[in-house]
Coordinates of C-alpha atoms in Angstrom, one line a residue:
X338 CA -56.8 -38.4 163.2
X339 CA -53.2 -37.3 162.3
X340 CA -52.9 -34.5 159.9
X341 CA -51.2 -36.1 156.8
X342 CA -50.9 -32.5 155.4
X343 CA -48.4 -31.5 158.2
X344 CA -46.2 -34.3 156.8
X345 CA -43.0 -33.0 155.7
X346 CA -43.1 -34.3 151.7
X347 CA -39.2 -34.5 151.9
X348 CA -38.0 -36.0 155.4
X349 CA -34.1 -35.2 156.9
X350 CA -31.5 -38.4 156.1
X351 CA -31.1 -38.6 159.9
X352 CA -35.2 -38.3 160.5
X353 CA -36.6 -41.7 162.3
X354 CA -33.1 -42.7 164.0
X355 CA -30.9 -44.7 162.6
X356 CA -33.2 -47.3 161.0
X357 CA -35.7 -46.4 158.1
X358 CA -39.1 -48.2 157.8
X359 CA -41.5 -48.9 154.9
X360 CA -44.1 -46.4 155.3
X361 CA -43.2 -44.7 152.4
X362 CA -45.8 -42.7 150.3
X363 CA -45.0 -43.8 147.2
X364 CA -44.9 -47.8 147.9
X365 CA -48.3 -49.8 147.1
X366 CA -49.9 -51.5 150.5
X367 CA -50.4 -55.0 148.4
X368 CA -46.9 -55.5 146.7
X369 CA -44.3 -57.8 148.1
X370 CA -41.9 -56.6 150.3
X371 CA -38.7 -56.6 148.4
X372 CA -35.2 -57.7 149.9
X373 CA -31.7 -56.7 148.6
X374 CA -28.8 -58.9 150.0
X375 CA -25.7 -56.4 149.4
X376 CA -25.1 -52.4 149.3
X377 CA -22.7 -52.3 145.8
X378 CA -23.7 -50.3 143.3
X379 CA -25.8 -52.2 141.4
X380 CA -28.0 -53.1 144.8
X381 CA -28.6 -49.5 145.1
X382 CA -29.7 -48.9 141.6
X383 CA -31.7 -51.5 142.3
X384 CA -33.2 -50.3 145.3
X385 CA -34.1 -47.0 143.6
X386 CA -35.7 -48.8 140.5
X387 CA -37.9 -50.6 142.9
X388 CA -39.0 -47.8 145.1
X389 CA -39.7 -45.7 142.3
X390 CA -41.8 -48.5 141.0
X391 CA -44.1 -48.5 144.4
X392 CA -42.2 -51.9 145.8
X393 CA -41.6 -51.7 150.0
X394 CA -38.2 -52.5 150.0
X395 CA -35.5 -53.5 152.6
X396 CA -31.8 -54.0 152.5
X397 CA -29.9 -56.4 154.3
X398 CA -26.6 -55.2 155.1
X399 CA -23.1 -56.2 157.6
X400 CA -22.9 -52.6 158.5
X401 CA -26.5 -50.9 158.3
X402 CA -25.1 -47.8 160.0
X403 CA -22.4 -47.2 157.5
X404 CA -24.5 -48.0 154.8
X405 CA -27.6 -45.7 155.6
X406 CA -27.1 -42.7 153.7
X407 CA -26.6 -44.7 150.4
X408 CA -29.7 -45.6 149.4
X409 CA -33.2 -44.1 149.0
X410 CA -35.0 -42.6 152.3
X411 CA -37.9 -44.9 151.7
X412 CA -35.8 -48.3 151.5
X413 CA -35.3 -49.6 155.4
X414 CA -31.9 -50.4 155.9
X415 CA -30.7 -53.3 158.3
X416 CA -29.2 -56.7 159.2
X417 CA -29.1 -59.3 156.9
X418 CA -31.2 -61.6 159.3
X419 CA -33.8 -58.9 159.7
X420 CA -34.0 -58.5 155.9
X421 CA -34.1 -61.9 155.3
X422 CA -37.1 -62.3 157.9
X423 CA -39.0 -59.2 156.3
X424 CA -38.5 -59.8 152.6
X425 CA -41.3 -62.1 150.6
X426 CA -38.6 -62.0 147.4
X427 CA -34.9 -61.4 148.2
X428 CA -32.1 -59.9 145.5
X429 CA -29.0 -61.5 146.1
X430 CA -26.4 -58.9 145.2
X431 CA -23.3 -60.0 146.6
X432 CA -20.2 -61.7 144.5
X433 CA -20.9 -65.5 144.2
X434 CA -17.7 -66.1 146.4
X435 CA -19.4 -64.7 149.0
X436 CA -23.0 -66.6 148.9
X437 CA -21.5 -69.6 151.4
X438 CA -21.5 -66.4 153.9
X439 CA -25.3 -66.7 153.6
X440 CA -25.9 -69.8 155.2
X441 CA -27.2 -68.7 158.2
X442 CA -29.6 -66.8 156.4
X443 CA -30.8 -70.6 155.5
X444 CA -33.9 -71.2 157.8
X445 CA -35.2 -67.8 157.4
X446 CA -35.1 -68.1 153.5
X447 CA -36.9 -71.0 153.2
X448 CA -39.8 -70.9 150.9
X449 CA -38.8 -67.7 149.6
X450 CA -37.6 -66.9 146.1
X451 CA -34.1 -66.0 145.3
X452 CA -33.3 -63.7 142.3
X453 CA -29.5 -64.3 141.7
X454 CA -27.9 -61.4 139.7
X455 CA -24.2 -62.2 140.0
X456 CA -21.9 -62.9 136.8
X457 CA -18.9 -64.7 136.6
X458 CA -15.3 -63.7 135.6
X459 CA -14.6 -65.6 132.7
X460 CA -16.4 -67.4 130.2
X461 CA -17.7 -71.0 131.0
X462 CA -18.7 -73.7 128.7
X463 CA -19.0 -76.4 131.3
X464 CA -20.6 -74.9 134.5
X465 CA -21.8 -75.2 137.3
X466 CA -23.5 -71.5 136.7
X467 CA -23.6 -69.8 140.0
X468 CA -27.2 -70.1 140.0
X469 CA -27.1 -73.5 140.3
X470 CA -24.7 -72.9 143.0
X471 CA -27.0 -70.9 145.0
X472 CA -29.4 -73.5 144.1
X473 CA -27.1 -75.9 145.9
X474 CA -26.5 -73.7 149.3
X475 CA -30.2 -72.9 149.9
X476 CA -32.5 -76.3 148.3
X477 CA -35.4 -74.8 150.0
X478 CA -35.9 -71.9 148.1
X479 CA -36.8 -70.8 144.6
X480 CA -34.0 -69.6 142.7
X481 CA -34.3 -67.3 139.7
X482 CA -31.0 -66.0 137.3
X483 CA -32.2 -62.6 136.3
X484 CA -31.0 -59.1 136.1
X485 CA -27.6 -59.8 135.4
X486 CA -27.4 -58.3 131.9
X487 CA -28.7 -55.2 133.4
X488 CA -26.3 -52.7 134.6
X489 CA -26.5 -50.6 137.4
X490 CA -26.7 -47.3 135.3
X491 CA -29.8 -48.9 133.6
X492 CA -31.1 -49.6 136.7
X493 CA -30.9 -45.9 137.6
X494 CA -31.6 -44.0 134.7
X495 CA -35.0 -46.4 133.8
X496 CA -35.2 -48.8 130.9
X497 CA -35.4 -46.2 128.0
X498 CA -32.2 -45.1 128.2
X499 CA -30.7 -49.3 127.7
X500 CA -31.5 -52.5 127.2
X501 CA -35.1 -53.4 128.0
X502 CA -34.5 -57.4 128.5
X503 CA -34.2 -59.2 131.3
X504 CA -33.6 -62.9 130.7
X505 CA -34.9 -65.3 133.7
X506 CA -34.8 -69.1 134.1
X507 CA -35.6 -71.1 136.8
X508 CA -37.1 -74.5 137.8
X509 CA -40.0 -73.1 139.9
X510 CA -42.9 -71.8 137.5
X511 CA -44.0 -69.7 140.2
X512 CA -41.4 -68.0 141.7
X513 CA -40.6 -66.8 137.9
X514 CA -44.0 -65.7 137.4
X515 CA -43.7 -63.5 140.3
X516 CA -40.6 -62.3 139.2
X517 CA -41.9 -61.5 135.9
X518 CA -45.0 -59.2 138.0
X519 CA -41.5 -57.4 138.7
X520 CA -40.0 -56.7 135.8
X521 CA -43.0 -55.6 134.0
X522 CA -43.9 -53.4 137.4
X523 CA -40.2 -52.0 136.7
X524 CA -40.5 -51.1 133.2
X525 CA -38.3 -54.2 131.8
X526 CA -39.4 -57.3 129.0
X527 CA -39.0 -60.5 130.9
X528 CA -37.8 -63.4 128.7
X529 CA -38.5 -66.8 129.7
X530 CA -35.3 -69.1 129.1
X531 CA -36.6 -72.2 130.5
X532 CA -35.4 -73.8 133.3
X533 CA -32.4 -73.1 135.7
X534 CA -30.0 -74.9 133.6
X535 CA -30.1 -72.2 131.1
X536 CA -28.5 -70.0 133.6
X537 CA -24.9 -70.5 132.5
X538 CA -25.9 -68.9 129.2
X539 CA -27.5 -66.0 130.7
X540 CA -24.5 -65.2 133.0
X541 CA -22.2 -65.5 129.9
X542 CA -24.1 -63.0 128.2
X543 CA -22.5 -59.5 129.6
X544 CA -19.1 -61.5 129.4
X545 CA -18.9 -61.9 125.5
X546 CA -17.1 -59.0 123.2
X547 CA -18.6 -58.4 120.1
X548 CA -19.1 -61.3 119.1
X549 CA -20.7 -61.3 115.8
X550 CA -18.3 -58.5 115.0
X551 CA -15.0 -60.5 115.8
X552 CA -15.0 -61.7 111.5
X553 CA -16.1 -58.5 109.7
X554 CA -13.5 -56.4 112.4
X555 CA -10.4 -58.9 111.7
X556 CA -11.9 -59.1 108.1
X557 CA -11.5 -54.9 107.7
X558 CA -8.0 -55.0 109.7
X559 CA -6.3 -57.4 107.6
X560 CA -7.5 -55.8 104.0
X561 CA -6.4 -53.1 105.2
X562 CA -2.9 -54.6 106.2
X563 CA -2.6 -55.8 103.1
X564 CA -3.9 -52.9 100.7
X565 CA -1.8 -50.4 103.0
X566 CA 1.4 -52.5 102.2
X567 CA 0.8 -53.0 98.7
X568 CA 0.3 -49.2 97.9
X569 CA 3.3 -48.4 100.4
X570 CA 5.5 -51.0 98.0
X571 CA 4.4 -49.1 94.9
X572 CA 3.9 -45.9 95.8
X573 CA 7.2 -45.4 98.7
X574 CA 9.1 -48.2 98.3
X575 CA 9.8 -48.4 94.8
X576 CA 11.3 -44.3 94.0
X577 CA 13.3 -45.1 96.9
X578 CA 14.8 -48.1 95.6
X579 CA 14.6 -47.7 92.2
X580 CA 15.1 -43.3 91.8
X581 CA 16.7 -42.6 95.4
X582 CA 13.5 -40.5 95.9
X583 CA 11.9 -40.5 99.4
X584 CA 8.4 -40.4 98.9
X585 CA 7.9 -41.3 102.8
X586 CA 5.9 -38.2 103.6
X587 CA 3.1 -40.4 102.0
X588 CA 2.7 -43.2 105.0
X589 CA 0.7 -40.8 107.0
X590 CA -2.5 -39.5 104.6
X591 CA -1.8 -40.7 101.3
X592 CA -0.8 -43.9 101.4
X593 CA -4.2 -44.4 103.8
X594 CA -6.5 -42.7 102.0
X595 CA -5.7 -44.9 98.9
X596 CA -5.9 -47.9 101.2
X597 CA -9.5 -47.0 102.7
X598 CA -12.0 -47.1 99.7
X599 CA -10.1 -50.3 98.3
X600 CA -11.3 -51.9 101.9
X601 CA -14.4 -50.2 101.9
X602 CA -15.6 -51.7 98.6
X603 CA -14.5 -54.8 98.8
X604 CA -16.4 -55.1 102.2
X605 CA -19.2 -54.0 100.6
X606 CA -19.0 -56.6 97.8
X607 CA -18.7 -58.8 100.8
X608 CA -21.6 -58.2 101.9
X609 CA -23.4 -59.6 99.1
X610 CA -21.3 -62.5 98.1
X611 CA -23.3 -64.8 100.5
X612 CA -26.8 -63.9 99.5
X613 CA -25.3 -64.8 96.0
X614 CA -23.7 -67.6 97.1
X615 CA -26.7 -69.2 99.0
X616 CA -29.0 -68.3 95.6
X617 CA -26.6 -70.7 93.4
X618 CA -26.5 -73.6 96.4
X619 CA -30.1 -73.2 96.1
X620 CA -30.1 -73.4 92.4
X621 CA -27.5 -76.6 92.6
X622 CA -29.5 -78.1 95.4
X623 CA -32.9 -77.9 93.6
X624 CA -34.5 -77.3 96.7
X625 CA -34.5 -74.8 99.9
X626 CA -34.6 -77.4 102.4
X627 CA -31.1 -78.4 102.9
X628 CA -29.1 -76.8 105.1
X629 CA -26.5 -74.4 104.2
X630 CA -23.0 -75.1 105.6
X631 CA -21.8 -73.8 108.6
X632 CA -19.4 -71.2 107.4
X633 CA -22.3 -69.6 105.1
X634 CA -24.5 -69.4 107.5
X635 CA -22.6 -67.4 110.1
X636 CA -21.5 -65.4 107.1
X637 CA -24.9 -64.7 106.4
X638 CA -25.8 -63.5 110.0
X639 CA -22.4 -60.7 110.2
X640 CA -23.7 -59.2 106.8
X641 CA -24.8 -56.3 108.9
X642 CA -21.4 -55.5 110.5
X643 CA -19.7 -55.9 107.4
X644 CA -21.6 -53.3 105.7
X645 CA -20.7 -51.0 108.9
X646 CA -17.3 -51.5 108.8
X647 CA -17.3 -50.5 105.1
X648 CA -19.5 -47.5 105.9
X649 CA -17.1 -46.7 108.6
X650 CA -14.0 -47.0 105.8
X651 CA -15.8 -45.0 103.4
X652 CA -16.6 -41.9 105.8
X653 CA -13.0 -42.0 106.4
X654 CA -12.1 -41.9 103.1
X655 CA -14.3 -38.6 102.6
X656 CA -13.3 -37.4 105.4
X657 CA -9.2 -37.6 104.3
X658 CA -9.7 -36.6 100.8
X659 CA -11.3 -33.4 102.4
X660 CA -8.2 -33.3 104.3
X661 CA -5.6 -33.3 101.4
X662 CA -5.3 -29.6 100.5
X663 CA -4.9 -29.2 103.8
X664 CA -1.2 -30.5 104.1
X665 CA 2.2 -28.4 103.1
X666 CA 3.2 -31.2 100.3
X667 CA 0.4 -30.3 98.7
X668 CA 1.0 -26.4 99.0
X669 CA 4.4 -26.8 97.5
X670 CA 3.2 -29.4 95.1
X671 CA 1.0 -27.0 93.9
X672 CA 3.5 -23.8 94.0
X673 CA 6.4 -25.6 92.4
X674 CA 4.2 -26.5 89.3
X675 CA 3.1 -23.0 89.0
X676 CA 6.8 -22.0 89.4
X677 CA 7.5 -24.5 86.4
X678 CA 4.6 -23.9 84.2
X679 CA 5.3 -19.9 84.1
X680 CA 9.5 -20.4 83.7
X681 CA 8.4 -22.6 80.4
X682 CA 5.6 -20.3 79.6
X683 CA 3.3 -22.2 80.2
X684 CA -0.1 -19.8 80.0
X685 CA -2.7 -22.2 79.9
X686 CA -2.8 -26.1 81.3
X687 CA -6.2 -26.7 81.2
X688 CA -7.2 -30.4 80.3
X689 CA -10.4 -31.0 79.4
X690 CA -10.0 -35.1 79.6
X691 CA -8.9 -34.4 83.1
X692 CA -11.5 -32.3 84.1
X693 CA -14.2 -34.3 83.0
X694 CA -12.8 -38.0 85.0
X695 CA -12.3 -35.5 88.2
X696 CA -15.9 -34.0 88.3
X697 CA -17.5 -37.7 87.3
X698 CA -15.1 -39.1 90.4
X699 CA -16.0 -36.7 92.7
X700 CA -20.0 -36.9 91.3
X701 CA -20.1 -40.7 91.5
X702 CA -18.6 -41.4 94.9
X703 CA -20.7 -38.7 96.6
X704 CA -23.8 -40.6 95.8
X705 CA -22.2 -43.5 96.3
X706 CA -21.4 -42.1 100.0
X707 CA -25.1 -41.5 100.6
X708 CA -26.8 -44.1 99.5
X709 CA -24.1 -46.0 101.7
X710 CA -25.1 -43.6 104.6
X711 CA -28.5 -44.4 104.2
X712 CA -28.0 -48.2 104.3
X713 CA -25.9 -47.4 107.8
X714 CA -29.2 -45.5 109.2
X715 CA -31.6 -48.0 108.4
X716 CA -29.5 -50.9 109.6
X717 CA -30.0 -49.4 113.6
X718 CA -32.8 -50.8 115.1
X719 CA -34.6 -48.1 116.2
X720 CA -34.9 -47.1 112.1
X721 CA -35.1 -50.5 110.8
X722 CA -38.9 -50.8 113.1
X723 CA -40.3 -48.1 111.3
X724 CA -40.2 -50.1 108.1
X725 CA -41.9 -52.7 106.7
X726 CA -40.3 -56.0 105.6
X727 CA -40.6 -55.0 102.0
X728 CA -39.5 -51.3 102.7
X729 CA -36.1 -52.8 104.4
X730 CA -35.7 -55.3 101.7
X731 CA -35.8 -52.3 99.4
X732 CA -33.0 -50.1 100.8
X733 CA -31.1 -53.1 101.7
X734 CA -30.9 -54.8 98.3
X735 CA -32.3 -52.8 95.6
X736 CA -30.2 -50.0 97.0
X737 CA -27.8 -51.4 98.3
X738 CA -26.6 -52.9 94.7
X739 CA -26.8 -49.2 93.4
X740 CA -24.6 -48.1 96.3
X741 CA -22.4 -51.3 94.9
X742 CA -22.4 -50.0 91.7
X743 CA -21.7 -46.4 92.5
X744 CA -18.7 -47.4 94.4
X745 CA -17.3 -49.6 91.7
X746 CA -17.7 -47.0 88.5
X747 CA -15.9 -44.7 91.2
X748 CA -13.3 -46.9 91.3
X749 CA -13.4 -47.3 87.8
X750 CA -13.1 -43.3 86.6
X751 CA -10.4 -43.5 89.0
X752 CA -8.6 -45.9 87.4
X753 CA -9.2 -44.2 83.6
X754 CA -6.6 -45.5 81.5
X755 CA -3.8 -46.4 83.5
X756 CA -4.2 -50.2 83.6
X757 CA -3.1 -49.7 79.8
X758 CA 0.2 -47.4 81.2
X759 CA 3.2 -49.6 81.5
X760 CA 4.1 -46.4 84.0
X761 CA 1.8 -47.6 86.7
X762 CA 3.3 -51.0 87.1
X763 CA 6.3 -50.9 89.6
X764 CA 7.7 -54.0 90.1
X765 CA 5.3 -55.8 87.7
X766 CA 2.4 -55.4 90.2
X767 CA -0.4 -53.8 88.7
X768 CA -2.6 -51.0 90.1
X769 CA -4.2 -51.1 93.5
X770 CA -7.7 -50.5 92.1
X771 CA -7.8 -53.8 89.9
X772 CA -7.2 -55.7 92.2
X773 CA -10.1 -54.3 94.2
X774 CA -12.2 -54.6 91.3
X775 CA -12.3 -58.2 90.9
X776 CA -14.9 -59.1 94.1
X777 CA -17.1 -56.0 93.2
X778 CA -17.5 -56.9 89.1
X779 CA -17.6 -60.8 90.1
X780 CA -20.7 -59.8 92.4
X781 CA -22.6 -57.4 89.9
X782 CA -22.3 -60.2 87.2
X783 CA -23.7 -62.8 89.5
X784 CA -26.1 -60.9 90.3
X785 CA -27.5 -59.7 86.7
X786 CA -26.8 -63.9 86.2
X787 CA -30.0 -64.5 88.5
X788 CA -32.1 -61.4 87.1
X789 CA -32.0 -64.2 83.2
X790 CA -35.5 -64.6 83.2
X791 CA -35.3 -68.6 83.7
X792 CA -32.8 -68.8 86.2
X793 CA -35.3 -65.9 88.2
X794 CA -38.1 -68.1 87.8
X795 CA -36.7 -71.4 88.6
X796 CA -35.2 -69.3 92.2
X797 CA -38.6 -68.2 92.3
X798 CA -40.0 -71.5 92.4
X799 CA -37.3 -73.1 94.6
X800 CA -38.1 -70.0 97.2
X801 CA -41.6 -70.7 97.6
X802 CA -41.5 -74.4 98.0
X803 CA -40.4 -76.4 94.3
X804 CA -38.2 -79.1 94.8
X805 CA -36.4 -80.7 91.6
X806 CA -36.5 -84.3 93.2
X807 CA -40.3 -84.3 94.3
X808 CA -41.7 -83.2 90.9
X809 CA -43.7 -80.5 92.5
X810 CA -46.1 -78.6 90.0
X811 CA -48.1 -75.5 90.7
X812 CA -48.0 -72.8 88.9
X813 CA -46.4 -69.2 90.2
X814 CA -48.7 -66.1 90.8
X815 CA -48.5 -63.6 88.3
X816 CA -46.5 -60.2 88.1
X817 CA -49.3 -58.6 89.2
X818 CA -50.3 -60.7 92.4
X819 CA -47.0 -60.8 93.4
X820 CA -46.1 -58.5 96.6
X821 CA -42.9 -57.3 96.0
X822 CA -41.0 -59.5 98.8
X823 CA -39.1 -61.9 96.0
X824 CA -35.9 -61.0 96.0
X825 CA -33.1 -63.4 94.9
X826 CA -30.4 -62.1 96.3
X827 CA -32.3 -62.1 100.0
X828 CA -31.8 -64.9 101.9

């Protein structure tokens, strides 16, 4: 009987010769023997992943030799043939240009499942996925699209540190099933997206930017376009042409950090305008059931992401503000009005009206900064899980309007009295902070609108099933069966 405690628990790279086998310690007798077509990156996260999981694992390779000392000691490393021959489920991990190269593999992967992890270059619409184009090379085997939204660092680093979802489809039950037994033996959440057609939507899936932050991002970039050049026309342009004063100096910290809060709130107000808007379609309809148009309802679903972006605009706005005593204009701002307030004896300039609007600025958009903060932090995932639908509705409306509110009588102690001062109306355009005013207001008053007792009850109705056409009568619970979950404004 061999002594297994003489084993060395750690062998040499170069122990065994130049081929490894599968008596490794940590694989389980009854699993499948794994085979990896391909020795990239992601096949030897792969490899790893699976051998850490207790799978016997082999890799096929053009070049074993010069390919050995890449992956685990307890993978085998080999031909392609002899992996082929070995494998009960093969990963095929090479670029989908190269799958015709497989074709000899053919007879020996017959009956065998396929897992194809490749992505394409470029967006398709149309198809064929490569999938289906393995599919096409090698009709008598099981393919199954999986894996490919799973990157190699993933792989590696084990499925709490990404994404934990691995999308298969495929037209053979069983092969997915089995695949499935591997995902959930790896760590991962298998999702079953039907049948191999569904593949080209899978492999698009990595290939896609952002997309449901391509509106609120150009949305942000153009406010602030057009904020930016509407201060930089009041507040540059006009001295220069109308005084010959350069007031240039501005462009880099003032200018912006005027610019910033006018695009943070009026992002914010953007992101209630639809819930408002889809509570008066609902009121004009008579009825929930009809569908809201198009434009709505993708407006509905990026509500998220513009609330980020005017989180984002609203750090920054701190964060310059902070930043203004900081700069030398303001040094010699500062010691030039000194200069002038002693030479015309000047011994006290204390105004109390000034004061006051400063320290109720400053008061107002700090808590209109946290609250915002705190609607950031409970937006992320891992936050939003800890809470309760009524809890998330809570911070996401009901606090969300005060955060709406703080940032608008911000912008209104900011303002004071100079709409009233023919002063702050270069070239006839009036202040920068009425015009960011208008979405904000118009969204407050819409929304006390729907708190008018029968308005809120007829919403109220409408939300839990009332239609004006059908003559529906029931009568509502009272205030004090209600739950709490009724909000107007939550669509």
């Amino acid at each position: 009987m061999p002594d297994e405690m003489g084993k060395p628990l750690i062998r040499e790279r170069g122990e065994g010769g130049g081929s490894r086998h599968l008596e490794a310690c940590v694989s389980d007798p009854g699993a499948p023997v794994i085979g990896i077509l391909g020795t990239g990156d992601f096949s030897r996260s792969l490899a790893r992943r699976l051998v850490a999981s207790g799978y016997q694992v082999v890799v096929g390779s053009r070049t074993p030799k010069r390919s050995v000392a890449l992956f685990p000691e307890e993978a085998e490393m080999t031909s392609q043939m002899e992996a082929a021959s070995q494998a009960d489920l093969v990963f095929v991990a090479v670029f989908p240009e190269h799958h015709s190269t497989l074709v000899a593999l053919k007879p020996v992967l017959a009956g065998k499942t396929l897992v194809d992890v490749s992505n394409g270059f470029r967006i398709s619409q149309y198809g064929p996925s490569n999938a289906e184009l393995l599919a096409d090379l090698f009709p008598e085997s099981s393919v199954v699209k999986g894996f490919n939204t799973i990157s190699a660092w993933t792989l590696q680093m084990g499925p709490r540190d990404g994404s934990r979802q691995v999308f298969l489809c495929s037209n053979s039950q069983k092969a997915k099933n089995s695949v499935k037994q591997i995902c959930h033996r790896m760590g991962f959440i298998p999702v079953d997206m039907g049948l191999l057609s569904s593949a080209l939507e899978i492999e698009n899936l990595p290939l896609y930017l952002f997309p449901s932050w391509r509106v609120p991002i150009l949305s942000t970039l153009a406010l602030f376009i057009f904020f930016y050049l509407y201060n930089f026309t009041r507040d540059v342009l006009h001295p220069e042409v109308t005084a010959g004063k350069s007031f240039f100096y501005k462009m880099p910290i003032d200018t912006v950090n005027v610019t910033l809060p006018s695009v943070a709130l009026v992002m914010l107000a953007l992101v209630y305008t639809p819930g408002l808007c889809a509570a008066f379609l609902q009121l004009w309809w008579g009825t929930k059931y009809n569908r809201f148009p198009n434009w709505l309802d993708g407006w509905l679903t990026t509500r998220k992401q513009f609330g980020l972006c005017s989180f984002l605009c609203a750090a920054l706005h701190a964060i310059y503000s902070l930043c203004l005593p900081l700069r030398k204009s303001a040094r010699f701002k500062l010691v030039n009005l000194a200069y002038k307030q002693v030479k015309a004896g000047v011994e006290d300039s204390w105004v109390d009206e000034e004061v006051w609007r400063m320290e109720l600025y400053l008061s107002v958009g700090i808590m209109a900064l946290g609250l915002l903060s705190l609607l950031a932090v409970t937006s992320l995932p891992s936050v939003a899980n800890t809470l309760n639908w009524r809890e998330f509705t809570f911070i996401q409306s009901t606090l969300g309007y005060c955060a709406l509110s703080m940032a608008t009588l911000h912008t209104l102690i900011y303002g004071w009295d100079r709409a009233f001062d023919p002063v702050h109306y270069p070239f006839f355009l009036p202040p920068t902070f009425m015009l960011v005013l208008v979405l904000p207001l118009s969204v407050l008053v819409c929304r006390l609108a729907l708190f008018v007792p029968c308005v809120a009850l007829r919403l109220r109705q409408i939300r839990r099933g009332w239609e004006r056409s059908r003559h529906i009568r029931f009568t509502l619970p009272t205030e004090d069966c209600r739950n709490g979950m009724e909000d107007v404004s939550n669509v």
